[in-house]
PDB file of C-alpha atoms and ligand atoms in Angstrom:
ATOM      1  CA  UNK A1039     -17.308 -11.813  -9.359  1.00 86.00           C
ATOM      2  CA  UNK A1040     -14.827  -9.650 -11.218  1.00 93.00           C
ATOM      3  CA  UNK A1041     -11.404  -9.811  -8.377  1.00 97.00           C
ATOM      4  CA  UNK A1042      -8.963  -6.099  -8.499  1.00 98.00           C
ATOM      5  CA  UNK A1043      -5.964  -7.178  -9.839  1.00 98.00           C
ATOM      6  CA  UNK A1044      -4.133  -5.075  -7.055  1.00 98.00           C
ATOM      7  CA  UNK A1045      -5.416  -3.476  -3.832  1.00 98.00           C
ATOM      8  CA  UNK A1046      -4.005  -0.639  -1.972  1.00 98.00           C
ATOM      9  CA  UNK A1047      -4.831   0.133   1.520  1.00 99.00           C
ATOM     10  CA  UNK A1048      -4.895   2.663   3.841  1.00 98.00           C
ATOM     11  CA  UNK A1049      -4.303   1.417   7.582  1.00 98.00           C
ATOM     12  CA  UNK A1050      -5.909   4.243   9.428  1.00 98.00           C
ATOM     13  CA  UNK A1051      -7.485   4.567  12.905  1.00 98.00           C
ATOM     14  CA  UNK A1052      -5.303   2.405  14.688  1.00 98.00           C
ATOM     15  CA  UNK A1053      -4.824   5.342  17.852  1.00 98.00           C
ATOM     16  CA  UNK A1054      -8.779   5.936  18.169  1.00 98.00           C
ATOM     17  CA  UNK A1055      -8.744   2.310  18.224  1.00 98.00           C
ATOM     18  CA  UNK A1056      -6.589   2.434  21.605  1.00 98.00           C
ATOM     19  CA  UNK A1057      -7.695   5.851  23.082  1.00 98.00           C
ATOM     20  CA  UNK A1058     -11.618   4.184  23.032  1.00 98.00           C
ATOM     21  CA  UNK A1059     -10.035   1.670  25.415  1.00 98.00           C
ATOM     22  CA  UNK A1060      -8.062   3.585  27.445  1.00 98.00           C
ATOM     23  CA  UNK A1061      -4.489   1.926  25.852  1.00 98.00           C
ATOM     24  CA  UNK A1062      -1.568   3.654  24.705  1.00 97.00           C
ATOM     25  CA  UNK A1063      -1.457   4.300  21.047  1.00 97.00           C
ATOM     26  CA  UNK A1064       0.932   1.859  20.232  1.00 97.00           C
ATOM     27  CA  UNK A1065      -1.610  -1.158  21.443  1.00 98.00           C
ATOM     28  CA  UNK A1066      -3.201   0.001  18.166  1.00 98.00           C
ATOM     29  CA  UNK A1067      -0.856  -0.172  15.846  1.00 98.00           C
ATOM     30  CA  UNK A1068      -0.244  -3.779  17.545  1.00 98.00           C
ATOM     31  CA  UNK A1069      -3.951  -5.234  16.744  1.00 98.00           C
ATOM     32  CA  UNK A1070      -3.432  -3.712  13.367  1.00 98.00           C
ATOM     33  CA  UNK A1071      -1.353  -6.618  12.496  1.00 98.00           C
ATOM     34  CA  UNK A1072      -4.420  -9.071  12.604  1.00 98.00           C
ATOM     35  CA  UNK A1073      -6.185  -7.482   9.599  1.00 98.00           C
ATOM     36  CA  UNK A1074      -2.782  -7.042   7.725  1.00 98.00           C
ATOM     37  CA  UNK A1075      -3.238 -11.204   8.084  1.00 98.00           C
ATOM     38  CA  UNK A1076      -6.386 -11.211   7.202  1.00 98.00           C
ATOM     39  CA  UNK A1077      -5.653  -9.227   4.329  1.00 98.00           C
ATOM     40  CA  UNK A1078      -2.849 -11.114   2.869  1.00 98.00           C
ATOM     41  CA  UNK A1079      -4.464 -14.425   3.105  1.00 98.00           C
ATOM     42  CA  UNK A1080      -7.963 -13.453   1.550  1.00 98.00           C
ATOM     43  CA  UNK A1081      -5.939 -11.499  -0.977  1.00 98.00           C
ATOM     44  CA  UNK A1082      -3.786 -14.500  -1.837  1.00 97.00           C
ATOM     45  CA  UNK A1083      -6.888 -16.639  -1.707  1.00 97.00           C
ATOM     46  CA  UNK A1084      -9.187 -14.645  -4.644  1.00 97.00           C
ATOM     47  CA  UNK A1085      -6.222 -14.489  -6.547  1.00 97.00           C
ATOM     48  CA  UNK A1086      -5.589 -10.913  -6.109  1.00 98.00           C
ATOM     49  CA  UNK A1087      -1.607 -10.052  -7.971  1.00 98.00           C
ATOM     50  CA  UNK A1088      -0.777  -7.477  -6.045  1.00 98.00           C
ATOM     51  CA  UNK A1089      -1.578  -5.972  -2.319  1.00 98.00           C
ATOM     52  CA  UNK A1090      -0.064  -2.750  -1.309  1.00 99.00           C
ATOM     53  CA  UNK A1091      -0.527  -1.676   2.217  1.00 98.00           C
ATOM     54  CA  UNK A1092       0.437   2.049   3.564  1.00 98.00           C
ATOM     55  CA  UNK A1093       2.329   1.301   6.632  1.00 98.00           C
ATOM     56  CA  UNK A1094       4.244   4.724   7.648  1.00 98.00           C
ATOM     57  CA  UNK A1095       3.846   7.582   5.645  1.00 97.00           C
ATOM     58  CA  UNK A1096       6.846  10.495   4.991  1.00 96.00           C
ATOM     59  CA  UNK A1097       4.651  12.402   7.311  1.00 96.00           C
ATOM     60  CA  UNK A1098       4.279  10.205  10.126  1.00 97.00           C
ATOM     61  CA  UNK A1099       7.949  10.574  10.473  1.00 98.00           C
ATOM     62  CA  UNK A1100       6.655  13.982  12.372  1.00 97.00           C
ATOM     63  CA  UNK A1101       4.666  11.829  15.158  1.00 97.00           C
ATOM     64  CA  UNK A1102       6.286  11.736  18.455  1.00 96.00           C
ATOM     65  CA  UNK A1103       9.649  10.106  18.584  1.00 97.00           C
ATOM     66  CA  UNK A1104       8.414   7.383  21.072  1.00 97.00           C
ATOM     67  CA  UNK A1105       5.439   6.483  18.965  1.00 97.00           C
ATOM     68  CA  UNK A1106       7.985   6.499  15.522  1.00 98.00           C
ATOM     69  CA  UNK A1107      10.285   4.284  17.928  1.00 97.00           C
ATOM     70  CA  UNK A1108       7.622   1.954  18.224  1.00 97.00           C
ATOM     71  CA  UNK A1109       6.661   1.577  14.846  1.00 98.00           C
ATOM     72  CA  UNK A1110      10.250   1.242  13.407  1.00 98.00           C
ATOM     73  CA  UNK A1111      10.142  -1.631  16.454  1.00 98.00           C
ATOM     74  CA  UNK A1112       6.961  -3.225  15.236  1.00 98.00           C
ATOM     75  CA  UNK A1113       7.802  -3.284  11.509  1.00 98.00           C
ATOM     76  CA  UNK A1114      11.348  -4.971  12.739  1.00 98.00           C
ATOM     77  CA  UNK A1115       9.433  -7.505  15.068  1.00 97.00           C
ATOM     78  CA  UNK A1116       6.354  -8.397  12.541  1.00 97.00           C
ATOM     79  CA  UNK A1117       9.091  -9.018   9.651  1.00 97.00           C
ATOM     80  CA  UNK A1118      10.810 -11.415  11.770  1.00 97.00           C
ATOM     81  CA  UNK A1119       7.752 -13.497  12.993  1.00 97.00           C
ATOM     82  CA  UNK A1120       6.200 -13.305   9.661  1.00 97.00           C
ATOM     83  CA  UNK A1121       8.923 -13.822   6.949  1.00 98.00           C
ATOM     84  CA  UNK A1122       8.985 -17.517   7.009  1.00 98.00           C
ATOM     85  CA  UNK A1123       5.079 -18.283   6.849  1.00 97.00           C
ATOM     86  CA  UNK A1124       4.966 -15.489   3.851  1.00 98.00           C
ATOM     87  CA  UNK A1125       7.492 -16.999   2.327  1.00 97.00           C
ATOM     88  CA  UNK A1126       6.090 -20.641   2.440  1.00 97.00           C
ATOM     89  CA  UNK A1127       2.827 -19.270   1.136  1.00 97.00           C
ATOM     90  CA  UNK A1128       4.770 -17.806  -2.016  1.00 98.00           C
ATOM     91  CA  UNK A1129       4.336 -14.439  -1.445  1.00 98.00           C
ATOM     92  CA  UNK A1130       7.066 -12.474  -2.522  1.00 98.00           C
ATOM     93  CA  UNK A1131       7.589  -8.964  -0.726  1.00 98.00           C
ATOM     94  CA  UNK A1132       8.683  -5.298  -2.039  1.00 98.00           C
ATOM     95  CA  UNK A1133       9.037  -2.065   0.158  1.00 98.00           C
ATOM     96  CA  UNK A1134       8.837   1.011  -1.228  1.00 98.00           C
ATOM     97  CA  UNK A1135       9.672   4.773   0.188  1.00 98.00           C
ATOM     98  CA  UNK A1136      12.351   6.993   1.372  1.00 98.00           C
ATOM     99  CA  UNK A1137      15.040   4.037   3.260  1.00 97.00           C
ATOM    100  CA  UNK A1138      17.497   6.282   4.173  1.00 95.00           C
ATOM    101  CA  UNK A1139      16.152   7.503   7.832  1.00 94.00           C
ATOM    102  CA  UNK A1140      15.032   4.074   8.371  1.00 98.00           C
ATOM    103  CA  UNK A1141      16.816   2.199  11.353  1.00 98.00           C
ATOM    104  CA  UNK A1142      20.002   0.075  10.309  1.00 98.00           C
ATOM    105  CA  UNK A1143      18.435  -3.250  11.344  1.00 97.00           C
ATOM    106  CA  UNK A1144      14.774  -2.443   9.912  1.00 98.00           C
ATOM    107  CA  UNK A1145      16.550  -1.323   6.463  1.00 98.00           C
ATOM    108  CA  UNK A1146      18.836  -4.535   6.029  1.00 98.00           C
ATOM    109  CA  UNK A1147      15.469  -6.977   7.198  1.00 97.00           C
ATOM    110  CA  UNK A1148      13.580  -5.349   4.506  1.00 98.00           C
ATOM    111  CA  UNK A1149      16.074  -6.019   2.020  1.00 98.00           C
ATOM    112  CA  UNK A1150      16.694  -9.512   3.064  1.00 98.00           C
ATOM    113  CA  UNK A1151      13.357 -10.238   2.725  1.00 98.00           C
ATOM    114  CA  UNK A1152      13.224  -9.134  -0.798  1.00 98.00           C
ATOM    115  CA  UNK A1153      15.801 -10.726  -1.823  1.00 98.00           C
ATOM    116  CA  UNK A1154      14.734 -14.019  -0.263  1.00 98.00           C
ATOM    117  CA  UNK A1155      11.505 -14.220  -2.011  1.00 98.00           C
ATOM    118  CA  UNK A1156      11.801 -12.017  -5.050  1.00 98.00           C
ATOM    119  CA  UNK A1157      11.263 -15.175  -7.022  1.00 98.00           C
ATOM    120  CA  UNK A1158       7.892 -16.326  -5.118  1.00 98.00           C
ATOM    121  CA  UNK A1159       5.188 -16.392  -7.586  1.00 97.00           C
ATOM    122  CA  UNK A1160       2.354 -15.977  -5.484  1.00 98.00           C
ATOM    123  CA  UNK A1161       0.785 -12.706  -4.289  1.00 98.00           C
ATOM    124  CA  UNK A1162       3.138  -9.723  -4.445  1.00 98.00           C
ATOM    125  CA  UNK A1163       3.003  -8.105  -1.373  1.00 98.00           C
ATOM    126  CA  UNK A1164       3.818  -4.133  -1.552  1.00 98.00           C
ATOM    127  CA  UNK A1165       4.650  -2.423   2.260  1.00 98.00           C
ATOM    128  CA  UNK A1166       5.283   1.563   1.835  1.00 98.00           C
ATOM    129  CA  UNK A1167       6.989   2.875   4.734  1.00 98.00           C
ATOM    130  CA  UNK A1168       8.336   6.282   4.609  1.00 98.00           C
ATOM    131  CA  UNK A1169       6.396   6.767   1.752  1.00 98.00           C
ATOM    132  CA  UNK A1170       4.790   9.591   0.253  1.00 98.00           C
ATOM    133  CA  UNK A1171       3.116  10.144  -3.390  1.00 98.00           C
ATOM    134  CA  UNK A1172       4.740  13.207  -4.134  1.00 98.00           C
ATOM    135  CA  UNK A1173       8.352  11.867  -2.718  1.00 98.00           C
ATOM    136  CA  UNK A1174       7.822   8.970  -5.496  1.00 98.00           C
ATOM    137  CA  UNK A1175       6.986  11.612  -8.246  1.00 98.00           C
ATOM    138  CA  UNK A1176       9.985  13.810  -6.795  1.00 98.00           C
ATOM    139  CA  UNK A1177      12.108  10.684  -7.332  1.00 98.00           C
ATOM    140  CA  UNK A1178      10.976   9.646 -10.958  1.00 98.00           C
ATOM    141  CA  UNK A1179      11.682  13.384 -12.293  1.00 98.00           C
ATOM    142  CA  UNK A1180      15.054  13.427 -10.737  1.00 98.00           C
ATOM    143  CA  UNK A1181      15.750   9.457 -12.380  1.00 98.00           C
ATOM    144  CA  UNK A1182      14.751  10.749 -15.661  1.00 98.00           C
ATOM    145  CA  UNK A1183      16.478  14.100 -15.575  1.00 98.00           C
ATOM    146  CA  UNK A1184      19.718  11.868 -14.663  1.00 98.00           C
ATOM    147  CA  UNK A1185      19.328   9.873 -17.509  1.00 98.00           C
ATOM    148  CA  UNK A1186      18.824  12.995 -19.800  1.00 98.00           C
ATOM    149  CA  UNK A1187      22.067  14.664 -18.631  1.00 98.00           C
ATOM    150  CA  UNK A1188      23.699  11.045 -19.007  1.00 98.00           C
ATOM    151  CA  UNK A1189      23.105  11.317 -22.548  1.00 98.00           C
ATOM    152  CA  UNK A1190      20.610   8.236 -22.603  1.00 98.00           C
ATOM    153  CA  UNK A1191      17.004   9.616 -22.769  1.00 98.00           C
ATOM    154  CA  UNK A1192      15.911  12.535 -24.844  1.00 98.00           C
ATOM    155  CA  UNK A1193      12.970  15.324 -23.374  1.00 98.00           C
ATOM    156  CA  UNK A1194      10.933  13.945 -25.662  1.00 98.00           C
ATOM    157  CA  UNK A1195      10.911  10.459 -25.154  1.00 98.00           C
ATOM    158  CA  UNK A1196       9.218  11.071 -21.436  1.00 98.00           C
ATOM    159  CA  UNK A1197       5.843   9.870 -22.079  1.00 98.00           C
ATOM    160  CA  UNK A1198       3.217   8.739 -19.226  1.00 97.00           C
ATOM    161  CA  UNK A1199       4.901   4.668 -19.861  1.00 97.00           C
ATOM    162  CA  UNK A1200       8.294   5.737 -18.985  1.00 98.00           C
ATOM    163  CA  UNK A1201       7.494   7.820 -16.424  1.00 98.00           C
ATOM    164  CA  UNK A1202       5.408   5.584 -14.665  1.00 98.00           C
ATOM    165  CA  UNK A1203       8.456   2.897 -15.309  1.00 98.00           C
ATOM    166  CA  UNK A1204      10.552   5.262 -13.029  1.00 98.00           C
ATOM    167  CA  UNK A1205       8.167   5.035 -10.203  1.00 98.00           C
ATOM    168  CA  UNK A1206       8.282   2.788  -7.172  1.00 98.00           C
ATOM    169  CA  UNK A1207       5.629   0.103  -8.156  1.00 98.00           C
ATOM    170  CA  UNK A1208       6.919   0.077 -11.678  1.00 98.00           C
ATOM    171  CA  UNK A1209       5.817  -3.555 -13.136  1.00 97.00           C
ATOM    172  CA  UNK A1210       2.641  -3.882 -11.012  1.00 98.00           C
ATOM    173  CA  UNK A1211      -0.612  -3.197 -12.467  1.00 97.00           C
ATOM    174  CA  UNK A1212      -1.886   0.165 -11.304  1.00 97.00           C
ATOM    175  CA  UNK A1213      -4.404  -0.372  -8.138  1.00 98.00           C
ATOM    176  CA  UNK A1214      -7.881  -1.192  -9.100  1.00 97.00           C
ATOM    177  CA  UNK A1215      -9.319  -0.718  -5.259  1.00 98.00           C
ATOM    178  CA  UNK A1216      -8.039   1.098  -3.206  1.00 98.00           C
ATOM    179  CA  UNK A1217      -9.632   1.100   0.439  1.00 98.00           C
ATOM    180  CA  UNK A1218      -8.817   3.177   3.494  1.00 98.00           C
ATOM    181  CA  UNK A1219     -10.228   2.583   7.249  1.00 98.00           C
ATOM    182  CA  UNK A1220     -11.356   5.104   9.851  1.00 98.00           C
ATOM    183  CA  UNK A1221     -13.913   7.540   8.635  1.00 98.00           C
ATOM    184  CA  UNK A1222     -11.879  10.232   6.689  1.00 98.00           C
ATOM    185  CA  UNK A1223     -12.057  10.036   2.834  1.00 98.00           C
ATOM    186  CA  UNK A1224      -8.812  11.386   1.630  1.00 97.00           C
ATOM    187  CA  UNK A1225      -5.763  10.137  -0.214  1.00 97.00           C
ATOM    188  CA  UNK A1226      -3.457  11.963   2.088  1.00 97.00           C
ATOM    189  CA  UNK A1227      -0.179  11.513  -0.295  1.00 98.00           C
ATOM    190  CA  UNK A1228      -0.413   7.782  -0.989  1.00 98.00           C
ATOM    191  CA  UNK A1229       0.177   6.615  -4.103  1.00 98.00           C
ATOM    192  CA  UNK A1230      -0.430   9.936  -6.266  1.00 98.00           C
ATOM    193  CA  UNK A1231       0.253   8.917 -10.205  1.00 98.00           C
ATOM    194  CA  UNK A1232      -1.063   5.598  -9.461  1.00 98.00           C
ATOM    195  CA  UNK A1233      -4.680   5.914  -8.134  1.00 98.00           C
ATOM    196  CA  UNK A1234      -5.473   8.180 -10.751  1.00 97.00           C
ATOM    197  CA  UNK A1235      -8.807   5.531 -12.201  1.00 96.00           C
ATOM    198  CA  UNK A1236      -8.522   3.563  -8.631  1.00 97.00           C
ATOM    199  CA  UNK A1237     -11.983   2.408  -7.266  1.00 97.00           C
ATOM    200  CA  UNK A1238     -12.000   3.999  -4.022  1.00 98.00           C
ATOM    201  CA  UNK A1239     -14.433   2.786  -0.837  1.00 98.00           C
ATOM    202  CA  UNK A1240     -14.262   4.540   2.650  1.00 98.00           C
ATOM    203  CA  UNK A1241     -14.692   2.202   5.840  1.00 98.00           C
ATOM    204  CA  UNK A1242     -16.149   3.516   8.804  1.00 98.00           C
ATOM    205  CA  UNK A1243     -14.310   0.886  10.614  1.00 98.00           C
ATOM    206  CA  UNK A1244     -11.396   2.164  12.624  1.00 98.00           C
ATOM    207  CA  UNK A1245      -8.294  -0.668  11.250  1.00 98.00           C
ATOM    208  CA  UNK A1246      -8.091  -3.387  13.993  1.00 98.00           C
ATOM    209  CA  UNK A1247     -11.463  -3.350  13.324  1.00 98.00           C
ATOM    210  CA  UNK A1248     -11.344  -4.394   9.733  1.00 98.00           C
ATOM    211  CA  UNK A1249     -12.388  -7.714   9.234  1.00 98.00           C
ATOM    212  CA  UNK A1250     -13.055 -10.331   6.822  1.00 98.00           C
ATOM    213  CA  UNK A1251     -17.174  -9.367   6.731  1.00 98.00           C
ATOM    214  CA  UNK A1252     -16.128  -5.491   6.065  1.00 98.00           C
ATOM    215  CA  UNK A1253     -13.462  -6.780   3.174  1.00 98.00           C
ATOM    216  CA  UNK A1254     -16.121  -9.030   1.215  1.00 98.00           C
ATOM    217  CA  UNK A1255     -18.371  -5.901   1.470  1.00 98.00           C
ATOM    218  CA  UNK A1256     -15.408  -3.757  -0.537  1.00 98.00           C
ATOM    219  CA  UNK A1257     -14.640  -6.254  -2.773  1.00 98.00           C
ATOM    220  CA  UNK A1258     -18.909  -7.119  -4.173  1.00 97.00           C
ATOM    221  CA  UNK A1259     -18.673  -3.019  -4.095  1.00 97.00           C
ATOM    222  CA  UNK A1260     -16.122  -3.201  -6.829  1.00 97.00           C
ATOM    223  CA  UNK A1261     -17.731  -5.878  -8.659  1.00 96.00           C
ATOM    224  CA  UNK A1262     -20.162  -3.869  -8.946  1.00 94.00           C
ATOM    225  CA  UNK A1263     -19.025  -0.525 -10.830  1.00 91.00           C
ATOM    226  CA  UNK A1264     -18.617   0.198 -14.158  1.00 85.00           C
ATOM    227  CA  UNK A1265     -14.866   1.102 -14.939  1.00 81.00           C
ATOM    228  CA  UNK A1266     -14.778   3.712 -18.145  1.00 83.00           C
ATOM    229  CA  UNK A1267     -11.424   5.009 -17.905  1.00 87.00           C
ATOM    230  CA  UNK A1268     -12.778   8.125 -19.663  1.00 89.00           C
ATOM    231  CA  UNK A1269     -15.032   6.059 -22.143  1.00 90.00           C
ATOM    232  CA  UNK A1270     -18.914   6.112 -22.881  1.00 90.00           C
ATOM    233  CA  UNK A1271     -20.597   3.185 -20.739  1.00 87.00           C
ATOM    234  CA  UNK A1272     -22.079   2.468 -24.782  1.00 88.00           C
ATOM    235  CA  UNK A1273     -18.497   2.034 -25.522  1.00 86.00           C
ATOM    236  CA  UNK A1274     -17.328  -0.130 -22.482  1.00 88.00           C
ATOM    237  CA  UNK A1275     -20.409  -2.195 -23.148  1.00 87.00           C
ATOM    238  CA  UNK A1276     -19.202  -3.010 -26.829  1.00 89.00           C
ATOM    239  CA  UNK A1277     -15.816  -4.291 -25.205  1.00 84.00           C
ATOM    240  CA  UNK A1278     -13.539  -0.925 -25.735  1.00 75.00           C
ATOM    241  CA  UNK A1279     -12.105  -0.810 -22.556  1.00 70.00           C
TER     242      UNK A1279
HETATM  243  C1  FPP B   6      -2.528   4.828  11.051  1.00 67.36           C
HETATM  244  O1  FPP B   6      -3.315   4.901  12.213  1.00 67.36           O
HETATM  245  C2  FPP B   6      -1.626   3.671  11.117  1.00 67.36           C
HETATM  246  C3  FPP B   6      -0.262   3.739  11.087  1.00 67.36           C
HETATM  247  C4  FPP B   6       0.488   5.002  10.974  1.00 67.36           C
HETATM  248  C5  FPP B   6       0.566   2.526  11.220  1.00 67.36           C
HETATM  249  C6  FPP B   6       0.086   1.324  10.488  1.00 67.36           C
HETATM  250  C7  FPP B   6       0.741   0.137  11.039  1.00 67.36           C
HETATM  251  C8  FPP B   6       0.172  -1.051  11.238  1.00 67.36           C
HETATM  252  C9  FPP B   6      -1.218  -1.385  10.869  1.00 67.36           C
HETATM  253  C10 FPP B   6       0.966  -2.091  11.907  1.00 67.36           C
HETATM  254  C11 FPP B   6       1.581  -3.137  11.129  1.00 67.36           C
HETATM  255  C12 FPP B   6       1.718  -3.021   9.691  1.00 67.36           C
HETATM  256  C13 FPP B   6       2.582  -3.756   8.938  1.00 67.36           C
HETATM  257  C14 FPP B   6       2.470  -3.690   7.466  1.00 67.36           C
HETATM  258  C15 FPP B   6       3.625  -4.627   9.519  1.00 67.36           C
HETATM  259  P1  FPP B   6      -3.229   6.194  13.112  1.00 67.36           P
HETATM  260  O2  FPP B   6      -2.153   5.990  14.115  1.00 67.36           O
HETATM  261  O3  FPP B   6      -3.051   7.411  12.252  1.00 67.36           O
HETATM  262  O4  FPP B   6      -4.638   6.202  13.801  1.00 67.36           O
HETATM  263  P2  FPP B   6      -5.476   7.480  14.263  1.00 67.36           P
HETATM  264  O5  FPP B   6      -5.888   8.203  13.004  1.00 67.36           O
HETATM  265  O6  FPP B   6      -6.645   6.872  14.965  1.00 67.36           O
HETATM  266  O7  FPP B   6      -4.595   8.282  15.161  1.00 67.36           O
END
């Protein structure tokens, strides 16, 4: 079965999840760390390269100030209990987005835990908080124009490679599958440049839902499609792609 290099994901539903039980939102977001487990593991174990999971968006930063509390909190507390066990199983960790808001503590974990296992050659494991698409694109422009007025990059050496080198998962291949949980089927400002030939596949499934059962059903769904990146299916069948 042909594996996605990289998988991007969507976390969403996590507060129906609670209101259907009568819990406060933020039991949601807490059983939404067993599927980002589950994830990691059955990523790391079908030899996916790269797993990037949308954690807290640059809009979420508009939620209620309790619920962003809690988050920031969460983030903090799952980093701690889970940095030593990812970084036994080799997987090496990057955060992208917008750091500055972030909480002193959260910020310095983050980078700590990059630094510790930047060399890990196992699964790379992307987490986007504060992250939007078009604050990435926003950020690239304003690198390149730097470099420009620095004297080191001419107008006309932008192409799509060096802008796409400017952007926060430069090095990674771009995401073959992207998934997102709970019913709506939008991209709602993830990772803009980069999905542009992603698979995409819509659960139903609200996120602390998400299991193992609904992940094997998104992965044989990518086996199965044809991937033209613009081509004739006559030419991917001769081995163009
Ligand atoms: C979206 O659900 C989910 C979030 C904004 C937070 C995602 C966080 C986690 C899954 C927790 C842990 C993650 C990591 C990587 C440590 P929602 O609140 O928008 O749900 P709703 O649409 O039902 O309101």
């Amino acid at each position: 079965m042909r594996v996605p290099r990289h998988v991007a994901i969507i976390m969403d539903g996590n507060g129906r999840w609670a209101a259907n039980r009568g819990l406060p939102r933020g039991a949601g977001h807490r059983a939404g760390l067993k599927p980002v487990r589950l994830c990691i593991e059955e990523c790391a174990r079908r030899g996916v390269e790269a797993l990037t999971l949308f954690a807290f968006s640059s809009e979420n930063w508009k939620r209620p100030i309790t619920e962003v509390g809690l988050l920031m909190q969460l983030f903090l507390e799952a980093l701690d209990r889970e940095i030593d066990e990812l970084a036994t199983r080799g997987v090496s960790l990057r955060f992208i987005g917008e750091r500055d808001g972030l909480p002193a503590a959260l910020a310095e974990r983050m980078r700590a835990a990059e630094a510790r296992t930047a060399a890990n050659p196992g699964l790379k494991l992307v987490i986007a908080v504060a992250y939007g698409g078009r604050w990435d694109i926003v950020s690239a422009a304003r690198r390149l124009a730097t470099e420009v007025r620095a004297g080191a990059l001419e107008p006309g050496q932008i192409d799509e490679a060096r802008f796409a080198a400017a952007l926060a998962l430069d090095g990674l291949p771009e995401p073959d599958l992207f998934i997102r949980t709970g019913g709506d089927r939008r991209i709602s400002n993830f990772l803009l440049w980069n999905l542009a030939y992603t698979e995409l596949w819509f659960s139903d499934l609200l996120w602390p839902e998400f299991d193992g059962v609904e992940l094997e059903r998104a992965f044989a769904d990518f086996a199965s499609r044809e991937r033209r990146f613009g081509l004739t299916s006559e030419q991917v069948g001769a081995g163009a792609c």
